[in-house]
Amino acid sequence: SQALKSLGEYTKANEMLEKFNQSKGDDSRAQKYEAKKNYLEIIEENSGRYSVENAGAINSKYSDYGSAFYGEELVFASARDTGGVFSRKHKWTNQSFTNLYQSKVGGDGNLQEADKFSKSTNSKFHESTPVFTKDGKTMYFTRNNYVDGKKGRSGEKVMLLKILKATLVDDKWGNVVELPFNSNEYSVAHPALSPDDKTLYFASDMPGTLGASDLYKVSIDGDSYGEPENLGAVFNTEARETFPFISDENELYFASDGQLGLGGLDIFVSKMEEDGTFKEVHNVGAPVNGKDDDFAFLIDTQTKFGFFTSNREGGQGYDDIYKFKENIPLPYKCEQTLAIAVVDQETGAVIPNAQITLMDENMQTIEQVFADENGKYTFEKDKIECDKDYTVRVTGINGYSSNEKPVHTAEKTGETFVEIPLEKNRKQITTGTDLAETLQIKNILFDLDKSYIRKDAAAQLALLVEVMNDHPKMKVDVRSHTDSRQTHEYNERLSDRRAKSTINWLIKQGISKDRLTGRGYGETQLINQCADGVECTEEEHQKNRRSEFIVLEM
């Protein structure tokens, strides 16, 4: 199947996956295919989000790959032969052993001509895939098993890979040491650091590995390291998972030829959940991925520029570094803005400078702002999440009543728009006014047999708080009512608890208790026919479970 994908023969490749699934149904690759037989459609949907071009001058006719940001520099591995009296060749590739090089990165992601990175870290064997701590003083990198001038070999006489650590002292890299979980008997390679530098991710075929190579992580505490932990079946398959990179937004990118892809190594990503787990991986799609090997993904989350490595056709060498720009985020990286327009309810004319309050699903204020001269304001993506409930309240201005609307943002990247119409006040607030009616505040509703303030009730009571703050001498009588179910005595006690609960809530919001009175009226003032013995719907009964707010003084 993989060989057919490398030729772009995806229909035939899937036929092979079907046969593989029938004979190896317990293989995770077969299971992934069975669960998502439409994986090509999903990859197609994810595609077209990046613009890609060859990174140009830094590439040679040999292998160039595995880059990392180091300040304004891009550090990468290259097998280019820079000359010398004696040049060692790797028997498998007939290329020079890779060393680390650096190139300055421009603001647009363009690279300058490359130079060797550090003589003290480059040896006569392979060095590759560096990563640097945030302070730029510590580097982890991959090297053949060659430490302190000594070669190490496995029981099968093979020089495997190790992760080494170097420290910057007086502007020179030194103190090169290997990490304690290295071994002569298995490879540990391709380090990546979490945003806080406290977790090291890497690839290895150490005991416990599910496939040819798995992704692992290990905790870092100063110079101490925890026990390596396999990242599990979310990432790892019976094939190769390698070249991890974790962004400042806790997105773990990696390369795999076991996950469902387009051929060879594809680049995948998974977003870390709030509890630190990873639940699902996503193929980043074309043109980053193709039918050849694509790996070593790296992105600057601020500029959206980044680099990856590929051996695709049209390159300058065996492996080339490619530059990309993320133009549209992947679906899981949903970014929403919330656009508000405040208008006159009757005419549709804009109402400028009104105060807008954004609240979360628990009616907690996120931000208070003012509409511009066109009656508009947009809450940017740092305040808004996708697929989430909000409430937007607009405070009355220039003779308009307040109003609010519930908003549910979309599941995909884009803008959610909501128009908030305000109605002009036509009634004068005087002694005896029912604020619920005059200000179009919905009745404060209670659940059956309950006296606690519901979320929707809290939202309405918040409007009453605004009105009373605007009229500091106003005194209000809170009158609570029940439906006819239960006994008269029970309903009287229940309604009294509701009145007191409402008053206490208002006091907690800053309204002085000497401005509030109230009592419960039980079922003595029903507003419909639902008296004792009359069959009514729940909605009809709920209309009687209400509070009223009567102005006593102005």
Coordinates of C-alpha atoms in Angstrom, one line a residue:
S1 CA 0.0 0.0 0.0
Q2 CA 2.8 2.4 0.9
A3 CA 4.6 1.6 -2.4
L4 CA 1.5 2.3 -4.4
K5 CA 1.0 5.6 -2.5
S6 CA 4.5 6.6 -3.5
L7 CA 3.3 6.3 -7.1
G8 CA 0.1 8.2 -6.4
E9 CA -2.0 5.1 -6.9
Y10 CA -4.4 5.7 -4.0
T11 CA -7.3 3.5 -5.2
K12 CA -5.0 0.5 -5.5
A13 CA -3.3 1.4 -2.2
N14 CA -6.6 1.3 -0.5
E15 CA -7.4 -2.1 -2.0
M16 CA -4.2 -3.3 -0.4
L17 CA -5.3 -1.8 2.9
E18 CA -8.5 -3.7 2.7
K19 CA -6.6 -7.0 2.2
F20 CA -4.2 -6.0 5.0
N21 CA -7.2 -5.3 7.3
Q22 CA -8.7 -8.7 6.6
S23 CA -5.5 -10.5 7.4
K24 CA -4.1 -8.3 10.1
G25 CA -7.2 -6.9 11.8
D26 CA -5.4 -6.5 15.1
D27 CA -2.8 -4.2 13.6
S28 CA -3.4 -0.5 14.6
R29 CA -2.9 0.6 11.0
A30 CA -5.6 -1.8 9.9
Q31 CA -7.9 -0.5 12.7
K32 CA -7.3 3.1 11.8
Y33 CA -8.2 2.4 8.2
E34 CA -11.3 0.5 9.2
A35 CA -12.4 3.5 11.4
K36 CA -11.7 6.1 8.7
K37 CA -12.0 4.6 5.2
N38 CA -12.7 8.2 4.0
Y39 CA -9.3 9.3 5.3
L40 CA -8.4 10.7 1.8
E41 CA -11.5 13.0 1.9
I42 CA -10.5 14.2 5.4
I43 CA -6.9 14.9 4.2
E44 CA -8.4 16.7 1.2
E45 CA -10.5 18.9 3.5
N46 CA -7.4 19.7 5.5
S47 CA -5.3 20.5 2.4
G48 CA -4.6 23.9 0.8
R49 CA -4.0 25.7 4.1
Y50 CA -0.2 26.3 3.5
S51 CA 1.8 28.0 0.8
V52 CA 5.0 26.1 0.3
E53 CA 8.3 26.8 -1.5
N54 CA 11.8 25.4 -1.5
A55 CA 13.9 27.2 1.0
G56 CA 16.4 27.9 -1.7
A57 CA 20.0 28.9 -1.0
I58 CA 20.5 26.8 2.2
N59 CA 19.8 23.6 0.3
S60 CA 22.6 21.6 -1.3
K61 CA 22.7 18.7 -3.7
Y62 CA 23.0 16.5 -0.6
S63 CA 20.7 15.9 2.4
D64 CA 19.6 19.0 4.3
Y65 CA 17.0 18.5 7.0
G66 CA 15.8 18.7 10.6
S67 CA 15.8 22.4 11.4
A68 CA 15.3 24.4 14.7
F69 CA 14.9 28.1 15.6
Y70 CA 17.8 29.6 17.5
G71 CA 17.1 33.3 18.0
E72 CA 17.1 34.8 14.5
E73 CA 18.9 31.7 13.1
L74 CA 17.7 28.5 11.6
V75 CA 20.0 25.6 12.6
F76 CA 19.8 22.4 10.5
A77 CA 21.7 19.3 9.5
S78 CA 23.4 18.9 6.2
A79 CA 25.6 16.3 4.5
R80 CA 27.2 18.9 2.2
D81 CA 31.0 18.5 1.7
T82 CA 32.6 21.8 2.7
G83 CA 36.0 20.6 1.6
G84 CA 39.2 19.8 3.6
V85 CA 42.2 17.6 3.4
F86 CA 40.2 14.6 4.5
S87 CA 36.5 14.1 3.9
R88 CA 34.7 11.1 5.5
K89 CA 31.9 9.5 3.6
H90 CA 29.0 7.5 5.1
K91 CA 29.0 4.0 3.5
W92 CA 25.2 3.8 3.2
T93 CA 24.7 7.1 1.4
N94 CA 28.2 7.9 0.0
Q95 CA 27.6 11.4 1.4
S96 CA 29.6 13.2 4.0
F97 CA 28.4 12.8 7.6
T98 CA 25.9 15.4 8.5
N99 CA 26.9 18.4 10.5
L100 CA 25.0 21.3 12.0
Y101 CA 24.7 24.6 10.0
Q102 CA 23.0 27.9 10.6
S103 CA 21.3 30.5 8.4
K104 CA 19.7 33.9 9.4
V105 CA 15.9 34.0 9.0
G106 CA 14.3 37.1 7.7
G107 CA 10.9 38.5 8.8
D108 CA 9.3 36.9 5.8
G109 CA 10.9 33.5 6.4
N110 CA 13.6 34.0 3.8
L111 CA 17.0 32.5 4.6
Q112 CA 20.5 33.7 4.0
E113 CA 23.5 31.6 3.0
A114 CA 24.4 28.9 5.5
D115 CA 27.6 28.6 7.7
K116 CA 28.7 25.8 10.0
F117 CA 27.1 26.1 13.4
S118 CA 29.7 25.0 16.0
K119 CA 33.0 23.2 15.8
S120 CA 32.6 21.9 19.4
T121 CA 29.4 20.1 18.6
N122 CA 30.2 18.9 15.1
S123 CA 32.1 15.6 15.2
K124 CA 33.3 13.2 12.5
F125 CA 30.0 11.3 12.7
H126 CA 26.4 12.4 12.2
E127 CA 24.9 15.4 14.1
S128 CA 21.3 16.5 13.4
T129 CA 18.0 17.7 14.8
P130 CA 18.9 20.3 17.4
V131 CA 16.6 22.0 19.8
F132 CA 17.3 25.0 22.1
T133 CA 15.9 26.1 25.5
K134 CA 14.1 29.4 25.6
D135 CA 17.1 31.2 27.1
G136 CA 19.4 29.9 24.3
K137 CA 21.9 28.4 26.8
T138 CA 21.2 24.7 26.4
M139 CA 21.0 22.6 23.3
Y140 CA 19.9 19.0 22.8
F141 CA 20.8 17.3 19.5
T142 CA 21.2 13.9 17.9
R143 CA 24.5 12.3 17.2
N144 CA 25.8 8.8 16.3
N145 CA 27.0 6.9 19.4
Y146 CA 30.2 8.9 19.7
V147 CA 30.9 10.5 23.0
D148 CA 34.2 11.9 24.5
G149 CA 36.0 10.6 21.4
K150 CA 34.8 7.1 21.9
K151 CA 32.6 5.1 19.5
G152 CA 29.9 2.9 21.0
R153 CA 28.3 0.0 19.2
S154 CA 25.4 -2.3 19.9
G155 CA 25.6 -6.0 20.4
E156 CA 25.1 -6.3 16.6
K157 CA 28.2 -3.9 16.1
V158 CA 26.0 -1.0 14.9
M159 CA 26.6 2.6 15.9
L160 CA 23.1 3.8 16.9
L161 CA 21.8 7.3 17.8
K162 CA 21.9 9.2 21.0
I163 CA 20.7 12.6 22.3
L164 CA 23.4 14.8 23.6
K165 CA 23.2 18.0 25.6
A166 CA 25.5 21.0 25.2
T167 CA 25.8 24.2 27.2
L168 CA 26.7 27.7 26.0
V169 CA 29.6 29.1 28.0
D170 CA 31.3 32.4 27.0
D171 CA 29.5 32.2 23.7
K172 CA 30.9 28.8 22.9
W173 CA 29.1 25.5 23.0
G174 CA 30.7 23.0 25.3
N175 CA 30.2 20.5 28.2
V176 CA 28.7 18.0 25.7
V177 CA 27.2 15.1 27.7
E178 CA 24.8 12.3 26.8
L179 CA 21.4 11.9 28.5
P180 CA 21.0 9.2 31.1
F181 CA 18.4 7.2 29.2
N182 CA 20.6 6.7 26.2
S183 CA 21.8 3.2 25.4
N184 CA 24.2 1.4 23.2
E185 CA 21.4 -1.1 22.4
Y186 CA 18.8 1.2 21.0
S187 CA 18.5 4.6 19.4
V188 CA 17.3 7.8 21.0
A189 CA 16.9 10.7 18.6
H190 CA 15.3 13.9 17.4
P191 CA 14.7 15.9 20.6
A192 CA 11.9 18.5 21.0
L193 CA 11.1 20.7 24.0
S194 CA 7.8 21.7 25.5
P195 CA 7.1 25.5 25.7
D196 CA 8.2 25.6 29.3
D197 CA 11.4 23.6 28.7
K198 CA 10.3 21.0 31.3
T199 CA 9.5 18.1 29.0
L200 CA 11.7 16.6 26.3
Y201 CA 10.0 14.7 23.5
F202 CA 12.0 12.3 21.3
A203 CA 11.8 9.2 19.1
S204 CA 13.2 5.9 20.1
D205 CA 13.1 2.1 19.5
M206 CA 13.9 1.3 23.2
P207 CA 12.2 -1.7 24.8
G208 CA 8.4 -1.1 25.0
T209 CA 8.3 0.5 21.6
L210 CA 5.1 -0.5 19.7
G211 CA 6.7 -0.2 16.2
A212 CA 9.9 0.6 14.3
S213 CA 10.2 3.8 16.4
D214 CA 7.8 5.5 18.8
L215 CA 7.4 8.9 20.3
Y216 CA 8.4 9.3 24.0
K217 CA 8.6 12.1 26.5
V218 CA 10.6 12.6 29.7
S219 CA 10.4 15.2 32.4
I220 CA 13.3 17.6 33.0
D221 CA 14.1 19.1 36.5
G222 CA 17.4 21.0 36.2
D223 CA 20.0 18.4 35.4
S224 CA 17.7 15.5 36.4
Y225 CA 15.5 13.5 34.0
G226 CA 12.5 11.3 34.8
E227 CA 11.7 7.9 33.3
P228 CA 10.9 7.9 29.5
E229 CA 7.2 7.5 28.9
N230 CA 5.8 6.1 25.7
L231 CA 3.1 8.5 24.2
G232 CA 0.9 5.6 23.5
A233 CA -1.4 4.4 20.7
V234 CA -2.8 7.9 19.9
F235 CA 0.5 8.6 18.2
N236 CA 2.4 5.3 17.9
T237 CA 1.8 2.5 15.4
E238 CA 3.7 -0.6 14.3
A239 CA 5.6 1.6 11.8
R240 CA 7.7 4.7 12.3
E241 CA 6.8 7.8 14.4
T242 CA 9.6 10.2 14.5
F243 CA 10.7 13.9 14.3
P244 CA 8.5 15.4 17.0
F245 CA 8.1 19.2 17.4
I246 CA 5.9 20.9 20.0
S247 CA 4.8 24.5 19.3
D248 CA 4.2 27.4 21.8
E249 CA 0.5 26.5 21.5
N250 CA 1.1 23.0 22.8
E251 CA 0.6 21.4 19.4
L252 CA 2.7 18.2 18.9
Y253 CA 3.7 17.8 15.2
F254 CA 5.4 14.6 14.2
A255 CA 6.1 12.4 11.1
S256 CA 4.6 8.9 10.6
D257 CA 4.3 6.3 7.9
G258 CA 1.8 4.3 10.1
Q259 CA -0.9 6.9 10.5
L260 CA -3.3 7.3 7.5
G261 CA -1.4 9.5 5.0
L262 CA -0.5 10.2 1.4
G263 CA 2.6 8.2 1.2
G264 CA 6.0 7.8 2.9
L265 CA 6.3 9.8 6.0
D266 CA 3.5 12.3 6.4
I267 CA 3.3 15.2 9.0
F268 CA 0.6 15.0 11.6
V269 CA -0.4 17.1 14.6
S270 CA -2.3 16.7 17.8
K271 CA -3.4 19.5 20.2
M272 CA -2.7 19.0 23.9
E273 CA -5.9 19.0 26.0
E274 CA -6.1 21.0 29.2
D275 CA -5.4 17.9 31.2
G276 CA -2.1 17.3 29.3
T277 CA -3.4 14.4 27.2
F278 CA -3.6 14.1 23.4
K279 CA -6.8 12.6 21.9
E280 CA -6.7 12.8 18.1
V281 CA -4.1 13.3 15.4
H282 CA -4.7 15.2 12.2
N283 CA -2.9 14.9 8.9
V284 CA -1.9 18.5 7.9
G285 CA -2.7 17.8 4.3
A286 CA -1.2 18.9 1.0
P287 CA 1.0 20.7 -0.1
V288 CA 3.0 20.0 3.0
N289 CA 2.4 16.3 2.7
G290 CA 2.6 14.3 -0.6
K291 CA 3.5 10.9 -1.9
D292 CA 7.1 11.2 -0.7
D293 CA 8.7 11.6 2.7
D294 CA 7.7 14.8 4.6
F295 CA 9.0 15.3 8.1
A296 CA 10.8 17.6 10.6
F297 CA 7.9 20.2 10.8
L298 CA 8.7 23.5 12.5
I299 CA 6.5 26.6 12.9
D300 CA 6.8 30.1 14.5
T301 CA 3.2 30.5 15.9
Q302 CA 3.5 34.3 15.8
T303 CA 4.5 34.8 12.2
K304 CA 2.9 31.6 11.0
F305 CA 6.1 30.9 8.9
G306 CA 7.9 27.6 9.3
F307 CA 10.0 24.9 7.7
F308 CA 9.8 21.2 7.0
T309 CA 11.9 18.6 5.1
S310 CA 11.0 16.5 2.1
N311 CA 12.6 14.3 -0.5
R312 CA 9.9 15.2 -3.0
E313 CA 10.6 15.6 -6.7
G314 CA 12.0 19.0 -7.9
G315 CA 14.3 19.5 -4.9
Q316 CA 17.9 20.4 -5.1
G317 CA 19.2 17.3 -3.2
Y318 CA 18.3 14.1 -1.5
D319 CA 16.4 15.9 1.2
D320 CA 15.6 19.6 1.0
I321 CA 14.2 22.1 3.5
Y322 CA 11.0 23.8 2.4
K323 CA 9.6 27.1 3.7
F324 CA 5.8 27.4 4.3
K325 CA 3.3 30.0 5.5
E326 CA 0.2 28.9 7.4
N327 CA -2.7 30.8 5.7
I328 CA -5.7 29.0 7.2
P329 CA -5.5 27.1 10.5
L330 CA -6.5 23.4 10.6
P331 CA -10.0 22.7 11.8
Y332 CA -9.0 21.7 15.3
K333 CA -7.2 25.1 15.5
C334 CA -10.5 26.9 15.2
E335 CA -10.3 30.7 15.6
Q336 CA -13.4 32.8 16.1
T337 CA -14.2 36.4 16.4
L338 CA -17.5 37.8 17.6
A339 CA -18.8 40.9 15.8
I340 CA -21.5 43.0 17.5
A341 CA -23.7 45.6 15.9
V342 CA -26.0 47.8 18.0
V343 CA -29.0 49.2 16.2
D344 CA -32.4 50.9 16.8
Q345 CA -35.0 48.2 17.0
E346 CA -37.5 50.1 14.8
T347 CA -35.4 52.0 12.2
G348 CA -32.2 49.8 12.1
A349 CA -30.1 52.9 12.5
V350 CA -26.8 52.4 14.3
I351 CA -26.4 53.4 17.9
P352 CA -22.9 54.5 18.6
N353 CA -20.9 54.3 21.9
A354 CA -23.2 51.9 23.7
Q355 CA -21.5 49.8 26.4
I356 CA -21.2 46.2 25.5
T357 CA -20.6 43.4 28.1
L358 CA -19.4 40.0 27.0
M359 CA -20.2 37.2 29.5
D360 CA -19.3 33.5 29.6
E361 CA -21.7 30.6 29.9
N362 CA -21.8 31.2 33.7
M363 CA -22.7 34.8 33.2
Q364 CA -19.3 35.9 34.4
T365 CA -18.0 39.1 32.8
I366 CA -15.2 38.5 30.3
E367 CA -14.8 42.1 29.1
Q368 CA -16.7 45.4 28.9
V369 CA -16.1 47.7 25.9
F370 CA -17.9 50.5 24.0
A371 CA -19.2 50.3 20.5
D372 CA -17.6 52.6 17.9
E373 CA -19.3 55.5 16.1
N374 CA -20.8 52.9 13.7
G375 CA -22.4 51.0 16.6
K376 CA -19.9 48.1 16.1
Y377 CA -17.3 46.2 18.1
T378 CA -15.5 42.9 17.4
F379 CA -14.2 40.7 20.2
E380 CA -11.0 39.1 18.9
K381 CA -9.9 35.5 19.0
D382 CA -8.0 35.9 22.3
K383 CA -11.4 36.4 24.0
I384 CA -13.6 34.0 21.9
E385 CA -13.6 30.3 21.6
C386 CA -15.2 28.1 19.0
D387 CA -18.4 26.2 19.7
K388 CA -19.1 27.9 23.0
D389 CA -22.0 29.8 24.6
Y390 CA -21.7 33.5 25.5
T391 CA -24.1 36.2 26.4
V392 CA -23.8 39.8 25.0
R393 CA -25.4 42.6 26.9
V394 CA -25.8 46.1 25.6
T395 CA -26.5 48.7 28.3
G396 CA -29.2 51.3 27.4
I397 CA -28.0 54.7 26.2
N398 CA -29.6 57.9 25.1
G399 CA -33.1 56.9 26.0
Y400 CA -32.8 53.2 24.9
S401 CA -33.5 50.2 27.1
S402 CA -30.8 47.6 27.7
N403 CA -30.9 44.3 25.8
E404 CA -28.9 41.1 25.7
K405 CA -28.7 38.0 23.5
P406 CA -27.3 34.5 24.0
V407 CA -24.7 33.6 21.4
H408 CA -23.3 30.3 20.3
T409 CA -20.1 30.6 18.3
A410 CA -19.5 28.5 15.2
E411 CA -17.4 25.3 15.2
K412 CA -15.1 26.4 12.4
T413 CA -12.7 29.3 11.9
G414 CA -14.4 32.5 11.0
E415 CA -16.6 35.3 12.5
T416 CA -19.8 35.0 14.4
F417 CA -22.1 38.0 14.0
V418 CA -24.9 39.2 16.2
E419 CA -27.1 42.3 16.0
I420 CA -28.4 43.7 19.3
P421 CA -31.5 45.9 18.7
L422 CA -32.4 48.4 21.4
E423 CA -35.9 49.8 22.0
K424 CA -36.5 53.4 23.0
N425 CA -37.9 53.9 26.4
R426 CA -41.5 55.1 26.0
K427 CA -42.6 54.8 29.6
Q428 CA -41.6 57.1 32.5
I429 CA -40.4 55.2 35.5
T430 CA -42.4 56.4 38.5
T431 CA -43.7 55.2 41.8
G432 CA -45.7 52.0 41.2
T433 CA -43.9 51.1 37.9
D434 CA -43.3 47.4 37.4
L435 CA -39.7 47.4 36.2
A436 CA -40.1 43.9 34.6
E437 CA -42.8 45.3 32.3
T438 CA -41.4 48.8 31.7
L439 CA -37.8 47.7 31.0
Q440 CA -38.8 44.5 29.2
I441 CA -37.0 42.4 31.8
K442 CA -38.4 38.9 31.7
N443 CA -40.0 37.6 34.8
I444 CA -37.5 36.0 37.1
L445 CA -38.4 32.3 36.8
F446 CA -37.7 29.5 39.3
D447 CA -37.6 25.7 38.9
L448 CA -40.4 23.7 40.5
D449 CA -40.1 23.6 44.4
K450 CA -36.8 25.6 44.2
S451 CA -35.7 29.0 45.4
Y452 CA -32.2 29.3 44.1
I453 CA -31.4 31.8 41.3
R454 CA -31.1 30.1 37.9
K455 CA -28.5 31.2 35.4
D456 CA -31.1 32.8 33.1
A457 CA -32.6 34.5 36.2
A458 CA -29.2 35.9 37.1
A459 CA -28.9 37.4 33.7
Q460 CA -32.2 39.2 34.1
L461 CA -31.5 40.4 37.6
A462 CA -28.2 41.9 36.3
L463 CA -30.3 44.2 34.2
L464 CA -32.3 45.3 37.3
V465 CA -29.0 46.1 39.0
E466 CA -28.0 48.4 36.2
V467 CA -31.4 50.2 36.4
M468 CA -31.1 50.7 40.2
N469 CA -27.5 51.9 39.8
D470 CA -28.7 54.5 37.3
H471 CA -31.3 55.6 39.9
P472 CA -29.5 55.6 43.2
K473 CA -32.6 56.8 45.2
M474 CA -34.9 54.1 43.7
K475 CA -36.4 51.6 46.2
V476 CA -38.0 48.4 44.9
D477 CA -40.4 45.9 46.4
V478 CA -39.7 42.3 45.3
R479 CA -42.9 40.3 45.0
S480 CA -42.6 36.5 44.5
H481 CA -45.3 34.2 43.3
T482 CA -45.7 30.4 42.9
D483 CA -48.0 28.2 40.9
S484 CA -51.0 26.5 42.4
R485 CA -49.5 23.1 42.9
Q486 CA -48.8 22.1 46.5
T487 CA -50.8 23.6 49.5
H488 CA -51.4 27.2 50.1
E489 CA -49.2 27.1 53.2
Y490 CA -46.3 25.4 51.4
N491 CA -46.5 27.9 48.5
E492 CA -46.5 30.9 50.8
R493 CA -43.4 29.7 52.5
L494 CA -41.7 28.8 49.1
S495 CA -42.5 32.2 47.6
D496 CA -41.2 34.0 50.6
R497 CA -37.9 32.1 50.3
R498 CA -37.8 33.1 46.7
A499 CA -38.3 36.7 47.5
K500 CA -35.5 36.6 50.1
S501 CA -33.2 34.7 47.7
T502 CA -33.8 37.4 45.0
I503 CA -33.2 40.2 47.5
N504 CA -30.0 38.6 48.8
W505 CA -28.7 38.2 45.2
L506 CA -29.3 41.9 44.5
I507 CA -27.5 42.8 47.8
K508 CA -24.5 40.7 46.8
Q509 CA -24.3 42.7 43.5
G510 CA -23.9 46.0 45.5
I511 CA -27.5 47.2 46.0
S512 CA -28.0 48.5 49.5
K513 CA -30.4 46.4 51.5
D514 CA -32.3 49.5 52.7
R515 CA -33.5 50.0 49.1
L516 CA -35.1 46.6 48.9
T517 CA -38.2 45.1 50.5
G518 CA -40.2 42.1 49.5
R519 CA -42.4 39.1 50.5
G520 CA -44.0 36.0 49.0
Y521 CA -47.6 35.9 47.8
G522 CA -47.8 32.1 47.2
E523 CA -50.5 31.2 44.7
T524 CA -52.8 34.1 45.6
Q525 CA -52.1 36.2 42.5
L526 CA -52.1 33.7 39.6
I527 CA -51.9 35.3 36.1
N528 CA -53.7 32.6 34.2
Q529 CA -56.4 30.0 34.8
C530 CA -54.1 27.4 36.4
A531 CA -55.7 27.3 39.8
D532 CA -56.2 24.2 42.0
G533 CA -57.7 21.3 40.1
V534 CA -57.2 22.9 36.7
E535 CA -55.1 20.8 34.2
C536 CA -52.3 23.0 32.8
T537 CA -49.0 22.4 31.0
E538 CA -45.6 22.9 32.6
E539 CA -45.1 26.1 30.6
E540 CA -48.4 27.5 31.9
H541 CA -47.6 26.7 35.5
Q542 CA -44.1 28.2 35.1
K543 CA -45.6 31.6 34.2
N544 CA -47.0 31.8 37.7
R545 CA -43.6 31.1 39.3
R546 CA -42.3 34.6 38.9
S547 CA -41.0 37.7 40.7
E548 CA -42.1 41.3 40.1
F549 CA -40.2 44.5 40.9
I550 CA -42.4 47.4 41.9
V551 CA -40.9 50.9 42.3
L552 CA -41.8 52.3 45.8
E553 CA -39.7 55.4 45.7
M554 CA -37.7 57.4 43.2

